[in-house]
Each structure stands twice: as C-alpha cells, then as structure tokens.
Backbone as XML, in Angstrom:
<?xml version="1.0"?>
<chain id="A" units="angstrom">
  <residue number="1" name="GLN">
    <atom name="N" x="-142.286" y="-33.263" z="-197.547"/>
    <atom name="CA" x="-143.562" y="-32.577" z="-197.638"/>
    <atom name="C" x="-144.222" y="-32.889" z="-198.953"/>
  </residue>
  <residue number="2" name="ALA">
    <atom name="N" x="-145.526" y="-32.910" z="-198.954"/>
    <atom name="CA" x="-146.275" y="-33.189" z="-200.181"/>
    <atom name="C" x="-146.228" y="-31.957" z="-201.066"/>
  </residue>
  <residue number="3" name="GLN">
    <atom name="N" x="-146.080" y="-32.201" z="-202.340"/>
    <atom name="CA" x="-146.072" y="-31.097" z="-203.277"/>
    <atom name="C" x="-147.492" y="-30.895" z="-203.787"/>
  </residue>
  <residue number="4" name="PRO">
    <atom name="N" x="-147.828" y="-29.691" z="-204.175"/>
    <atom name="CA" x="-149.178" y="-29.442" z="-204.685"/>
    <atom name="C" x="-149.480" y="-30.331" z="-205.886"/>
  </residue>
  <residue number="5" name="ALA">
    <atom name="N" x="-150.740" y="-30.650" z="-206.057"/>
    <atom name="CA" x="-151.162" y="-31.561" z="-207.130"/>
    <atom name="C" x="-150.790" y="-31.030" z="-208.504"/>
  </residue>
  <residue number="6" name="PHE">
    <atom name="N" x="-150.852" y="-29.730" z="-208.705"/>
    <atom name="CA" x="-150.562" y="-29.193" z="-210.026"/>
    <atom name="C" x="-149.095" y="-29.366" z="-210.408"/>
  </residue>
  <residue number="7" name="SER">
    <atom name="N" x="-148.175" y="-29.481" z="-209.441"/>
    <atom name="CA" x="-146.769" y="-29.653" z="-209.790"/>
    <atom name="C" x="-146.456" y="-31.105" z="-210.149"/>
  </residue>
  <residue number="8" name="GLN">
    <atom name="N" x="-147.340" y="-32.033" z="-209.762"/>
    <atom name="CA" x="-147.127" y="-33.431" z="-210.088"/>
    <atom name="C" x="-147.776" y="-33.824" z="-211.419"/>
  </residue>
  <residue number="9" name="ALA">
    <atom name="N" x="-148.512" y="-32.945" z="-211.996"/>
    <atom name="CA" x="-149.181" y="-33.258" z="-213.264"/>
    <atom name="C" x="-148.123" y="-33.466" z="-214.354"/>
  </residue>
  <residue number="10" name="PRO">
    <atom name="N" x="-148.331" y="-34.479" z="-215.211"/>
    <atom name="CA" x="-147.355" y="-34.735" z="-216.289"/>
    <atom name="C" x="-147.412" y="-33.625" z="-217.326"/>
  </residue>
  <residue number="11" name="PRO">
    <atom name="N" x="-146.333" y="-33.450" z="-218.070"/>
    <atom name="CA" x="-146.362" y="-32.448" z="-219.143"/>
    <atom name="C" x="-147.439" y="-32.795" z="-220.168"/>
  </residue>
  <residue number="12" name="ALA">
    <atom name="N" x="-147.923" y="-31.802" z="-220.837"/>
    <atom name="CA" x="-149.017" y="-31.997" z="-221.795"/>
    <atom name="C" x="-148.636" y="-32.987" z="-222.887"/>
  </residue>
  <residue number="13" name="SER">
    <atom name="N" x="-147.364" y="-33.135" z="-223.218"/>
    <atom name="CA" x="-146.955" y="-34.033" z="-224.282"/>
    <atom name="C" x="-146.887" y="-35.489" z="-223.826"/>
  </residue>
  <residue number="14" name="ALA">
    <atom name="N" x="-146.894" y="-35.773" z="-222.501"/>
    <atom name="CA" x="-146.799" y="-37.150" z="-222.007"/>
    <atom name="C" x="-148.133" y="-37.850" z="-222.183"/>
  </residue>
  <residue number="15" name="PRO">
    <atom name="N" x="-148.104" y="-39.115" z="-222.550"/>
    <atom name="CA" x="-149.349" y="-39.850" z="-222.726"/>
    <atom name="C" x="-150.015" y="-40.120" z="-221.373"/>
  </residue>
  <residue number="16" name="ALA">
    <atom name="N" x="-151.316" y="-40.362" z="-221.365"/>
    <atom name="CA" x="-152.095" y="-40.596" z="-220.160"/>
    <atom name="C" x="-151.624" y="-41.867" z="-219.462"/>
  </residue>
  <residue number="17" name="ALA">
    <atom name="N" x="-151.207" y="-42.878" z="-220.173"/>
    <atom name="CA" x="-150.758" y="-44.137" z="-219.588"/>
    <atom name="C" x="-149.517" y="-43.907" z="-218.734"/>
  </residue>
  <residue number="18" name="ALA">
    <atom name="N" x="-148.620" y="-43.058" z="-219.180"/>
    <atom name="CA" x="-147.407" y="-42.775" z="-218.420"/>
    <atom name="C" x="-147.768" y="-42.081" z="-217.111"/>
  </residue>
  <residue number="19" name="SER">
    <atom name="N" x="-148.789" y="-41.240" z="-217.143"/>
    <atom name="CA" x="-149.235" y="-40.532" z="-215.938"/>
    <atom name="C" x="-149.764" y="-41.515" z="-214.907"/>
  </residue>
  <residue number="20" name="SER">
    <atom name="N" x="-150.605" y="-42.449" z="-215.324"/>
    <atom name="CA" x="-151.169" y="-43.400" z="-214.367"/>
    <atom name="C" x="-150.086" y="-44.354" z="-213.870"/>
  </residue>
  <residue number="21" name="GLN">
    <atom name="N" x="-149.106" y="-44.672" z="-214.702"/>
    <atom name="CA" x="-148.023" y="-45.556" z="-214.295"/>
    <atom name="C" x="-147.111" y="-44.846" z="-213.285"/>
  </residue>
  <residue number="22" name="ALA">
    <atom name="N" x="-146.883" y="-43.525" z="-213.466"/>
    <atom name="CA" x="-146.032" y="-42.772" z="-212.559"/>
    <atom name="C" x="-146.670" y="-42.670" z="-211.176"/>
  </residue>
  <residue number="23" name="ASP">
    <atom name="N" x="-148.016" y="-42.596" z="-211.097"/>
    <atom name="CA" x="-148.728" y="-42.489" z="-209.833"/>
    <atom name="C" x="-148.543" y="-43.746" z="-208.984"/>
  </residue>
  <residue number="24" name="PHE">
    <atom name="N" x="-148.290" y="-44.891" z="-209.621"/>
    <atom name="CA" x="-148.177" y="-46.145" z="-208.885"/>
    <atom name="C" x="-146.747" y="-46.672" z="-208.845"/>
  </residue>
  <residue number="25" name="SER">
    <atom name="N" x="-145.781" y="-45.818" z="-209.060"/>
    <atom name="CA" x="-144.396" y="-46.263" z="-209.044"/>
    <atom name="C" x="-143.977" y="-46.581" z="-207.609"/>
  </residue>
  <residue number="26" name="PRO">
    <atom name="N" x="-142.985" y="-47.459" z="-207.457"/>
    <atom name="CA" x="-142.517" y="-47.806" z="-206.110"/>
    <atom name="C" x="-142.022" y="-46.580" z="-205.336"/>
  </residue>
  <residue number="27" name="ALA">
    <atom name="N" x="-141.387" y="-45.644" z="-206.031"/>
    <atom name="CA" x="-140.883" y="-44.445" z="-205.355"/>
    <atom name="C" x="-142.036" y="-43.620" z="-204.801"/>
  </residue>
  <residue number="28" name="ALA">
    <atom name="N" x="-143.101" y="-43.489" z="-205.599"/>
    <atom name="CA" x="-144.267" y="-42.720" z="-205.141"/>
    <atom name="C" x="-144.949" y="-43.438" z="-203.985"/>
  </residue>
  <residue number="29" name="ALA">
    <atom name="N" x="-145.030" y="-44.753" z="-204.063"/>
    <atom name="CA" x="-145.645" y="-45.526" z="-202.987"/>
    <atom name="C" x="-144.819" y="-45.404" z="-201.709"/>
  </residue>
  <residue number="30" name="ALA">
    <atom name="N" x="-143.489" y="-45.457" z="-201.864"/>
    <atom name="CA" x="-142.614" y="-45.320" z="-200.691"/>
    <atom name="C" x="-142.750" y="-43.928" z="-200.090"/>
  </residue>
  <residue number="31" name="ALA">
    <atom name="N" x="-142.822" y="-42.921" z="-200.939"/>
    <atom name="CA" x="-142.976" y="-41.549" z="-200.460"/>
    <atom name="C" x="-144.306" y="-41.379" z="-199.732"/>
  </residue>
  <residue number="32" name="ALA">
    <atom name="N" x="-145.350" y="-41.973" z="-200.292"/>
    <atom name="CA" x="-146.670" y="-41.892" z="-199.662"/>
    <atom name="C" x="-146.659" y="-42.624" z="-198.318"/>
  </residue>
  <residue number="33" name="ALA">
    <atom name="N" x="-146.030" y="-43.795" z="-198.268"/>
    <atom name="CA" x="-145.951" y="-44.551" z="-197.018"/>
    <atom name="C" x="-145.153" y="-43.774" z="-195.978"/>
  </residue>
  <residue number="34" name="GLU">
    <atom name="N" x="-144.061" y="-43.130" z="-196.413"/>
    <atom name="CA" x="-143.261" y="-42.330" z="-195.487"/>
    <atom name="C" x="-144.061" y="-41.144" z="-194.960"/>
  </residue>
  <residue number="35" name="GLU">
    <atom name="N" x="-144.811" y="-40.509" z="-195.849"/>
    <atom name="CA" x="-145.640" y="-39.377" z="-195.423"/>
    <atom name="C" x="-146.714" y="-39.826" z="-194.442"/>
  </residue>
  <residue number="36" name="ILE">
    <atom name="N" x="-147.302" y="-40.985" z="-194.691"/>
    <atom name="CA" x="-148.309" y="-41.529" z="-193.777"/>
    <atom name="C" x="-147.668" y="-41.818" z="-192.418"/>
  </residue>
  <residue number="37" name="ALA">
    <atom name="N" x="-146.483" y="-42.401" z="-192.439"/>
    <atom name="CA" x="-145.781" y="-42.700" z="-191.184"/>
    <atom name="C" x="-145.449" y="-41.412" z="-190.435"/>
  </residue>
  <residue number="38" name="ASN">
    <atom name="N" x="-144.984" y="-40.397" z="-191.177"/>
    <atom name="CA" x="-144.669" y="-39.109" z="-190.544"/>
    <atom name="C" x="-145.909" y="-38.474" z="-189.928"/>
  </residue>
  <residue number="39" name="LYS">
    <atom name="N" x="-147.015" y="-38.510" z="-190.678"/>
    <atom name="CA" x="-148.268" y="-37.929" z="-190.171"/>
    <atom name="C" x="-148.768" y="-38.712" z="-188.965"/>
  </residue>
  <residue number="40" name="SER">
    <atom name="N" x="-148.620" y="-40.024" z="-188.987"/>
    <atom name="CA" x="-149.040" y="-40.848" z="-187.842"/>
    <atom name="C" x="-148.207" y="-40.503" z="-186.613"/>
  </residue>
  <residue number="41" name="ALA">
    <atom name="N" x="-146.909" y="-40.343" z="-186.810"/>
    <atom name="CA" x="-146.043" y="-39.971" z="-185.693"/>
    <atom name="C" x="-146.403" y="-38.584" z="-185.175"/>
  </residue>
  <residue number="42" name="GLU">
    <atom name="N" x="-146.691" y="-37.674" z="-186.085"/>
    <atom name="CA" x="-147.074" y="-36.321" z="-185.684"/>
    <atom name="C" x="-148.379" y="-36.329" z="-184.893"/>
  </residue>
  <residue number="43" name="VAL">
    <atom name="N" x="-149.340" y="-37.114" z="-185.357"/>
    <atom name="CA" x="-150.616" y="-37.245" z="-184.642"/>
    <atom name="C" x="-150.374" y="-37.837" z="-183.257"/>
  </residue>
  <residue number="44" name="SER">
    <atom name="N" x="-149.502" y="-38.834" z="-183.176"/>
    <atom name="CA" x="-149.194" y="-39.457" z="-181.894"/>
    <atom name="C" x="-148.577" y="-38.452" z="-180.925"/>
  </residue>
  <residue number="45" name="VAL">
    <atom name="N" x="-147.648" y="-37.651" z="-181.422"/>
    <atom name="CA" x="-147.010" y="-36.630" z="-180.582"/>
    <atom name="C" x="-148.045" y="-35.603" z="-180.128"/>
  </residue>
  <residue number="46" name="LEU">
    <atom name="N" x="-148.884" y="-35.159" z="-181.049"/>
    <atom name="CA" x="-149.900" y="-34.168" z="-180.704"/>
    <atom name="C" x="-150.913" y="-34.736" z="-179.702"/>
  </residue>
  <residue number="47" name="ARG">
    <atom name="N" x="-151.273" y="-36.003" z="-179.880"/>
    <atom name="CA" x="-152.195" y="-36.645" z="-178.937"/>
    <atom name="C" x="-151.565" y="-36.715" z="-177.545"/>
  </residue>
  <residue number="48" name="SER">
    <atom name="N" x="-150.282" y="-37.045" z="-177.505"/>
    <atom name="CA" x="-149.564" y="-37.101" z="-176.231"/>
    <atom name="C" x="-149.510" y="-35.727" z="-175.570"/>
  </residue>
  <residue number="49" name="ARG">
    <atom name="N" x="-149.230" y="-34.702" z="-176.359"/>
    <atom name="CA" x="-149.201" y="-33.335" z="-175.817"/>
    <atom name="C" x="-150.575" y="-32.928" z="-175.297"/>
  </residue>
  <residue number="50" name="LEU">
    <atom name="N" x="-151.617" y="-33.269" z="-176.036"/>
    <atom name="CA" x="-152.979" y="-32.950" z="-175.614"/>
    <atom name="C" x="-153.297" y="-33.624" z="-174.285"/>
  </residue>
  <residue number="51" name="GLN">
    <atom name="N" x="-152.913" y="-34.882" z="-174.146"/>
    <atom name="CA" x="-153.149" y="-35.600" z="-172.891"/>
    <atom name="C" x="-152.388" y="-34.936" z="-171.747"/>
  </residue>
  <residue number="52" name="GLN">
    <atom name="N" x="-151.161" y="-34.494" z="-172.009"/>
    <atom name="CA" x="-150.382" y="-33.810" z="-170.977"/>
    <atom name="C" x="-151.045" y="-32.491" z="-170.595"/>
  </residue>
  <residue number="53" name="PHE">
    <atom name="N" x="-151.530" y="-31.748" z="-171.605"/>
    <atom name="CA" x="-152.239" y="-30.495" z="-171.321"/>
    <atom name="C" x="-153.484" y="-30.762" z="-170.477"/>
  </residue>
  <residue number="54" name="GLU">
    <atom name="N" x="-154.200" y="-31.838" z="-170.785"/>
    <atom name="CA" x="-155.402" y="-32.178" z="-170.019"/>
    <atom name="C" x="-155.028" y="-32.519" z="-168.569"/>
  </residue>
  <residue number="55" name="ARG">
    <atom name="N" x="-153.938" y="-33.284" z="-168.383"/>
    <atom name="CA" x="-153.497" y="-33.607" z="-167.017"/>
    <atom name="C" x="-153.089" y="-32.339" z="-166.267"/>
  </residue>
  <residue number="56" name="ASP">
    <atom name="N" x="-152.351" y="-31.458" z="-166.956"/>
    <atom name="CA" x="-151.940" y="-30.200" z="-166.331"/>
    <atom name="C" x="-153.158" y="-29.349" z="-165.984"/>
  </residue>
  <residue number="57" name="ASN">
    <atom name="N" x="-154.142" y="-29.332" z="-166.872"/>
    <atom name="CA" x="-155.361" y="-28.561" z="-166.646"/>
    <atom name="C" x="-156.090" y="-29.074" z="-165.409"/>
  </residue>
  <residue number="58" name="ILE">
    <atom name="N" x="-156.218" y="-30.383" z="-165.286"/>
    <atom name="CA" x="-156.893" y="-30.972" z="-164.122"/>
    <atom name="C" x="-156.113" y="-30.653" z="-162.853"/>
  </residue>
  <residue number="59" name="ARG">
    <atom name="N" x="-154.779" y="-30.768" z="-162.922"/>
    <atom name="CA" x="-153.941" y="-30.461" z="-161.758"/>
    <atom name="C" x="-154.123" y="-29.008" z="-161.338"/>
  </residue>
  <residue number="60" name="LEU">
    <atom name="N" x="-154.128" y="-28.093" z="-162.316"/>
    <atom name="CA" x="-154.293" y="-26.676" z="-162.005"/>
    <atom name="C" x="-155.686" y="-26.382" z="-161.450"/>
  </residue>
  <residue number="61" name="GLN">
    <atom name="N" x="-156.708" y="-27.047" z="-161.991"/>
    <atom name="CA" x="-158.062" y="-26.869" z="-161.461"/>
    <atom name="C" x="-158.129" y="-27.328" z="-160.012"/>
  </residue>
  <residue number="62" name="ASN">
    <atom name="N" x="-157.466" y="-28.438" z="-159.712"/>
    <atom name="CA" x="-157.433" y="-28.930" z="-158.336"/>
    <atom name="C" x="-156.690" y="-27.953" z="-157.427"/>
  </residue>
  <residue number="63" name="GLU">
    <atom name="N" x="-155.602" y="-27.375" z="-157.924"/>
    <atom name="CA" x="-154.862" y="-26.399" z="-157.128"/>
    <atom name="C" x="-155.705" y="-25.163" z="-156.856"/>
  </residue>
  <residue number="64" name="VAL">
    <atom name="N" x="-156.442" y="-24.713" z="-157.872"/>
    <atom name="CA" x="-157.313" y="-23.547" z="-157.694"/>
    <atom name="C" x="-158.397" y="-23.860" z="-156.670"/>
  </residue>
  <residue number="65" name="ALA">
    <atom name="N" x="-158.994" y="-25.048" z="-156.776"/>
    <atom name="CA" x="-160.033" y="-25.444" z="-155.817"/>
    <atom name="C" x="-159.459" y="-25.507" z="-154.405"/>
  </residue>
  <residue number="66" name="ALA">
    <atom name="N" x="-158.259" y="-26.053" z="-154.277"/>
    <atom name="CA" x="-157.621" y="-26.137" z="-152.956"/>
    <atom name="C" x="-157.321" y="-24.741" z="-152.416"/>
  </residue>
  <residue number="67" name="ALA">
    <atom name="N" x="-156.873" y="-23.846" z="-153.287"/>
    <atom name="CA" x="-156.585" y="-22.476" z="-152.856"/>
    <atom name="C" x="-157.859" y="-21.778" z="-152.406"/>
  </residue>
  <residue number="68" name="LYS">
    <atom name="N" x="-158.943" y="-22.002" z="-153.140"/>
    <atom name="CA" x="-160.222" y="-21.409" z="-152.732"/>
    <atom name="C" x="-160.650" y="-21.958" z="-151.385"/>
  </residue>
  <residue number="69" name="ASP">
    <atom name="N" x="-160.507" y="-23.284" z="-151.218"/>
    <atom name="CA" x="-160.881" y="-23.905" z="-149.947"/>
    <atom name="C" x="-160.037" y="-23.349" z="-148.811"/>
  </residue>
  <residue number="70" name="SER">
    <atom name="N" x="-158.731" y="-23.239" z="-149.028"/>
    <atom name="CA" x="-157.866" y="-22.740" z="-147.961"/>
    <atom name="C" x="-158.187" y="-21.280" z="-147.674"/>
  </residue>
  <residue number="71" name="GLY">
    <atom name="N" x="-158.542" y="-20.520" z="-148.689"/>
    <atom name="CA" x="-158.947" y="-19.130" z="-148.481"/>
    <atom name="C" x="-160.207" y="-19.048" z="-147.651"/>
  </residue>
  <residue number="72" name="GLN">
    <atom name="N" x="-161.166" y="-19.917" z="-147.955"/>
    <atom name="CA" x="-162.403" y="-19.950" z="-147.188"/>
    <atom name="C" x="-162.124" y="-20.440" z="-145.780"/>
  </residue>
  <residue number="73" name="GLN">
    <atom name="N" x="-161.243" y="-21.439" z="-145.654"/>
    <atom name="CA" x="-160.894" y="-21.944" z="-144.333"/>
    <atom name="C" x="-160.155" y="-20.882" z="-143.542"/>
  </residue>
  <residue number="74" name="GLY">
    <atom name="N" x="-159.320" y="-20.108" z="-144.208"/>
    <atom name="CA" x="-158.605" y="-19.026" z="-143.545"/>
    <atom name="C" x="-159.580" y="-17.996" z="-143.004"/>
  </residue>
  <residue number="75" name="GLU">
    <atom name="N" x="-160.574" y="-17.656" z="-143.800"/>
    <atom name="CA" x="-161.597" y="-16.703" z="-143.365"/>
    <atom name="C" x="-162.410" y="-17.287" z="-142.218"/>
  </residue>
  <residue number="76" name="LYS">
    <atom name="N" x="-162.768" y="-18.556" z="-142.344"/>
    <atom name="CA" x="-163.527" y="-19.221" z="-141.278"/>
    <atom name="C" x="-162.694" y="-19.286" z="-140.003"/>
  </residue>
  <residue number="77" name="SER">
    <atom name="N" x="-161.424" y="-19.600" z="-140.145"/>
    <atom name="CA" x="-160.517" y="-19.664" z="-139.006"/>
    <atom name="C" x="-160.419" y="-18.299" z="-138.327"/>
  </residue>
  <residue number="78" name="LYS">
    <atom name="N" x="-160.333" y="-17.252" z="-139.118"/>
    <atom name="CA" x="-160.261" y="-15.897" z="-138.568"/>
    <atom name="C" x="-161.537" y="-15.574" z="-137.795"/>
  </residue>
  <residue number="79" name="GLN">
    <atom name="N" x="-162.685" y="-15.933" z="-138.359"/>
    <atom name="CA" x="-163.953" y="-15.695" z="-137.678"/>
    <atom name="C" x="-164.015" y="-16.483" z="-136.368"/>
  </residue>
  <residue number="80" name="GLN">
    <atom name="N" x="-163.510" y="-17.715" z="-136.389"/>
    <atom name="CA" x="-163.519" y="-18.529" z="-135.175"/>
    <atom name="C" x="-162.600" y="-17.925" z="-134.112"/>
  </residue>
  <residue number="81" name="ARG">
    <atom name="N" x="-161.443" y="-17.402" z="-134.518"/>
    <atom name="CA" x="-160.537" y="-16.762" z="-133.555"/>
    <atom name="C" x="-161.198" y="-15.542" z="-132.920"/>
  </residue>
  <residue number="82" name="VAL">
    <atom name="N" x="-161.895" y="-14.763" z="-133.715"/>
    <atom name="CA" x="-162.596" y="-13.580" z="-133.199"/>
    <atom name="C" x="-163.668" y="-14.019" z="-132.208"/>
  </residue>
  <residue number="83" name="GLU">
    <atom name="N" x="-164.405" y="-15.072" z="-132.571"/>
    <atom name="CA" x="-165.457" y="-15.582" z="-131.683"/>
    <atom name="C" x="-164.855" y="-16.123" z="-130.378"/>
  </residue>
  <residue number="84" name="ILE">
    <atom name="N" x="-163.739" y="-16.816" z="-130.449"/>
    <atom name="CA" x="-163.067" y="-17.336" z="-129.253"/>
    <atom name="C" x="-162.619" y="-16.181" z="-128.359"/>
  </residue>
  <residue number="85" name="GLU">
    <atom name="N" x="-162.058" y="-15.155" z="-128.968"/>
    <atom name="CA" x="-161.612" y="-13.999" z="-128.187"/>
    <atom name="C" x="-162.796" y="-13.324" z="-127.500"/>
  </residue>
  <residue number="86" name="ARG">
    <atom name="N" x="-163.897" y="-13.201" z="-128.206"/>
    <atom name="CA" x="-165.100" y="-12.594" z="-127.623"/>
    <atom name="C" x="-165.600" y="-13.426" z="-126.446"/>
  </residue>
  <residue number="87" name="LEU">
    <atom name="N" x="-165.639" y="-14.752" z="-126.638"/>
    <atom name="CA" x="-166.109" y="-15.626" z="-125.558"/>
    <atom name="C" x="-165.150" y="-15.608" z="-124.362"/>
  </residue>
  <residue number="88" name="GLN">
    <atom name="N" x="-163.847" y="-15.533" z="-124.623"/>
    <atom name="CA" x="-162.883" y="-15.461" z="-123.520"/>
    <atom name="C" x="-163.063" y="-14.170" z="-122.715"/>
  </residue>
  <residue number="89" name="ASN">
    <atom name="N" x="-163.317" y="-13.077" z="-123.419"/>
    <atom name="CA" x="-163.576" y="-11.808" z="-122.720"/>
    <atom name="C" x="-164.850" y="-11.919" z="-121.883"/>
  </residue>
  <residue number="90" name="GLU">
    <atom name="N" x="-165.885" y="-12.513" z="-122.475"/>
    <atom name="CA" x="-167.137" y="-12.706" z="-121.752"/>
    <atom name="C" x="-166.914" y="-13.555" z="-120.502"/>
  </residue>
  <residue number="91" name="LEU">
    <atom name="N" x="-166.146" y="-14.624" z="-120.663"/>
    <atom name="CA" x="-165.841" y="-15.511" z="-119.539"/>
    <atom name="C" x="-165.052" y="-14.768" z="-118.452"/>
  </residue>
  <residue number="92" name="ARG">
    <atom name="N" x="-164.092" y="-13.958" z="-118.858"/>
    <atom name="CA" x="-163.296" y="-13.186" z="-117.904"/>
    <atom name="C" x="-164.203" y="-12.259" z="-117.094"/>
  </residue>
  <residue number="93" name="TYR">
    <atom name="N" x="-165.120" y="-11.559" z="-117.772"/>
    <atom name="CA" x="-166.035" y="-10.656" z="-117.076"/>
    <atom name="C" x="-166.977" y="-11.432" z="-116.162"/>
  </residue>
  <residue number="94" name="ALA">
    <atom name="N" x="-167.421" y="-12.607" z="-116.618"/>
    <atom name="CA" x="-168.305" y="-13.421" z="-115.782"/>
    <atom name="C" x="-167.570" y="-13.889" z="-114.522"/>
  </residue>
  <residue number="95" name="LYS">
    <atom name="N" x="-166.292" y="-14.270" z="-114.681"/>
    <atom name="CA" x="-165.502" y="-14.689" z="-113.515"/>
    <atom name="C" x="-165.326" y="-13.517" z="-112.545"/>
  </residue>
  <residue number="96" name="GLN">
    <atom name="N" x="-165.058" y="-12.340" z="-113.093"/>
    <atom name="CA" x="-164.908" y="-11.158" z="-112.246"/>
    <atom name="C" x="-166.211" y="-10.878" z="-111.495"/>
  </residue>
  <residue number="97" name="ASP">
    <atom name="N" x="-167.332" y="-11.017" z="-112.211"/>
    <atom name="CA" x="-168.630" y="-10.807" z="-111.573"/>
    <atom name="C" x="-168.847" y="-11.827" z="-110.462"/>
  </residue>
  <residue number="98" name="MET">
    <atom name="N" x="-168.499" y="-13.096" z="-110.718"/>
    <atom name="CA" x="-168.669" y="-14.132" z="-109.693"/>
    <atom name="C" x="-167.830" y="-13.815" z="-108.455"/>
  </residue>
  <residue number="99" name="VAL">
    <atom name="N" x="-166.582" y="-13.389" z="-108.664"/>
    <atom name="CA" x="-165.707" y="-13.040" z="-107.546"/>
    <atom name="C" x="-166.320" y="-11.871" z="-106.776"/>
  </residue>
  <residue number="100" name="SER">
    <atom name="N" x="-166.800" y="-10.872" z="-107.500"/>
    <atom name="CA" x="-167.403" y="-9.709" z="-106.857"/>
    <atom name="C" x="-168.647" y="-10.109" z="-106.062"/>
  </residue>
  <residue number="101" name="PHE">
    <atom name="N" x="-169.502" y="-10.956" z="-106.663"/>
    <atom name="CA" x="-170.713" y="-11.393" z="-105.970"/>
    <atom name="C" x="-170.360" y="-12.232" z="-104.746"/>
  </residue>
  <residue number="102" name="GLU">
    <atom name="N" x="-169.340" y="-13.072" z="-104.857"/>
    <atom name="CA" x="-168.918" y="-13.906" z="-103.735"/>
    <atom name="C" x="-168.384" y="-13.021" z="-102.598"/>
  </residue>
  <residue number="103" name="GLU">
    <atom name="N" x="-167.589" y="-12.021" z="-102.946"/>
    <atom name="CA" x="-167.087" y="-11.098" z="-101.937"/>
    <atom name="C" x="-168.232" y="-10.333" z="-101.275"/>
  </residue>
  <residue number="104" name="GLU">
    <atom name="N" x="-169.193" y="-9.916" z="-102.094"/>
    <atom name="CA" x="-170.353" y="-9.201" z="-101.567"/>
    <atom name="C" x="-171.160" y="-10.103" z="-100.651"/>
  </residue>
  <residue number="105" name="ARG">
    <atom name="N" x="-171.337" y="-11.362" z="-101.012"/>
    <atom name="CA" x="-172.105" y="-12.322" z="-100.189"/>
    <atom name="C" x="-171.401" y="-12.516" z="-98.850"/>
  </residue>
  <residue number="106" name="ARG">
    <atom name="N" x="-170.080" y="-12.676" z="-98.902"/>
    <atom name="CA" x="-169.328" y="-12.855" z="-97.659"/>
    <atom name="C" x="-169.444" y="-11.622" z="-96.751"/>
  </residue>
  <residue number="107" name="ARG">
    <atom name="N" x="-169.364" y="-10.487" z="-97.401"/>
    <atom name="CA" x="-169.432" y="-9.249" z="-96.650"/>
    <atom name="C" x="-170.774" y="-9.102" z="-95.952"/>
  </residue>
  <residue number="108" name="LEU">
    <atom name="N" x="-171.846" y="-9.541" z="-96.631"/>
    <atom name="CA" x="-173.178" y="-9.389" z="-96.078"/>
    <atom name="C" x="-173.505" y="-10.443" z="-95.021"/>
  </residue>
  <residue number="109" name="GLN">
    <atom name="N" x="-172.766" y="-11.466" z="-94.913"/>
    <atom name="CA" x="-173.065" y="-12.533" z="-93.912"/>
    <atom name="C" x="-172.683" y="-12.165" z="-92.535"/>
  </residue>
</chain>
C-alpha cells in the first residue's frame, strides 16, 4: 500500500539532493511499478465483475419480461377459456333448440 506523502518526506536535516535522489531509487521505482501492476489487476478484476453484473442484469430483465408476458398470456388464456365455455353453452342451447324445432316440425306435418 502507498504510504501518505508526509511520511515519505526526508528529515529536515537531510539535504534536498538526497530527497530527489531517494525519489528515483530503483527500490522506489520497483515499488511504484508493483503498485501500478496491482492497481491494473484490480481494475481488470473490477471491470470483469462489472461486466458480469451487467450480463446478470440483462438476464434478470429478460426473465422479468418473460414472467410479465407469461402472466399476461395466462390472463389471456383464462379469458379465452371463459369465452370458449360461453360459446359451448350457447352452441348446446342452439342444438337443443334445433332438436326441439325439428320435433315440432315433424309433429305438425
């Protein structure tokens, strides 16, 4: 982890040249490169997680849309069943009427 800037400041008795030389030491450069690599890896992991969340979000939105559609289809299906039952009853009564009228016609002949 990076240390705060104030903790890296040289002691007041150290000359300014030593401070600038310490900032460019191989150890500091290696530490900075390692920190950059760690941050890059962290960004990569976070980007991957974000992409997974986006895929999951799209999948869930599709599931919700499908559930809404099936709910609407279920309601439509129920309405169609009620309509079919009504028409079947109407047809049954019409057939009964036809039989009755046919019997009446025969009787009157």
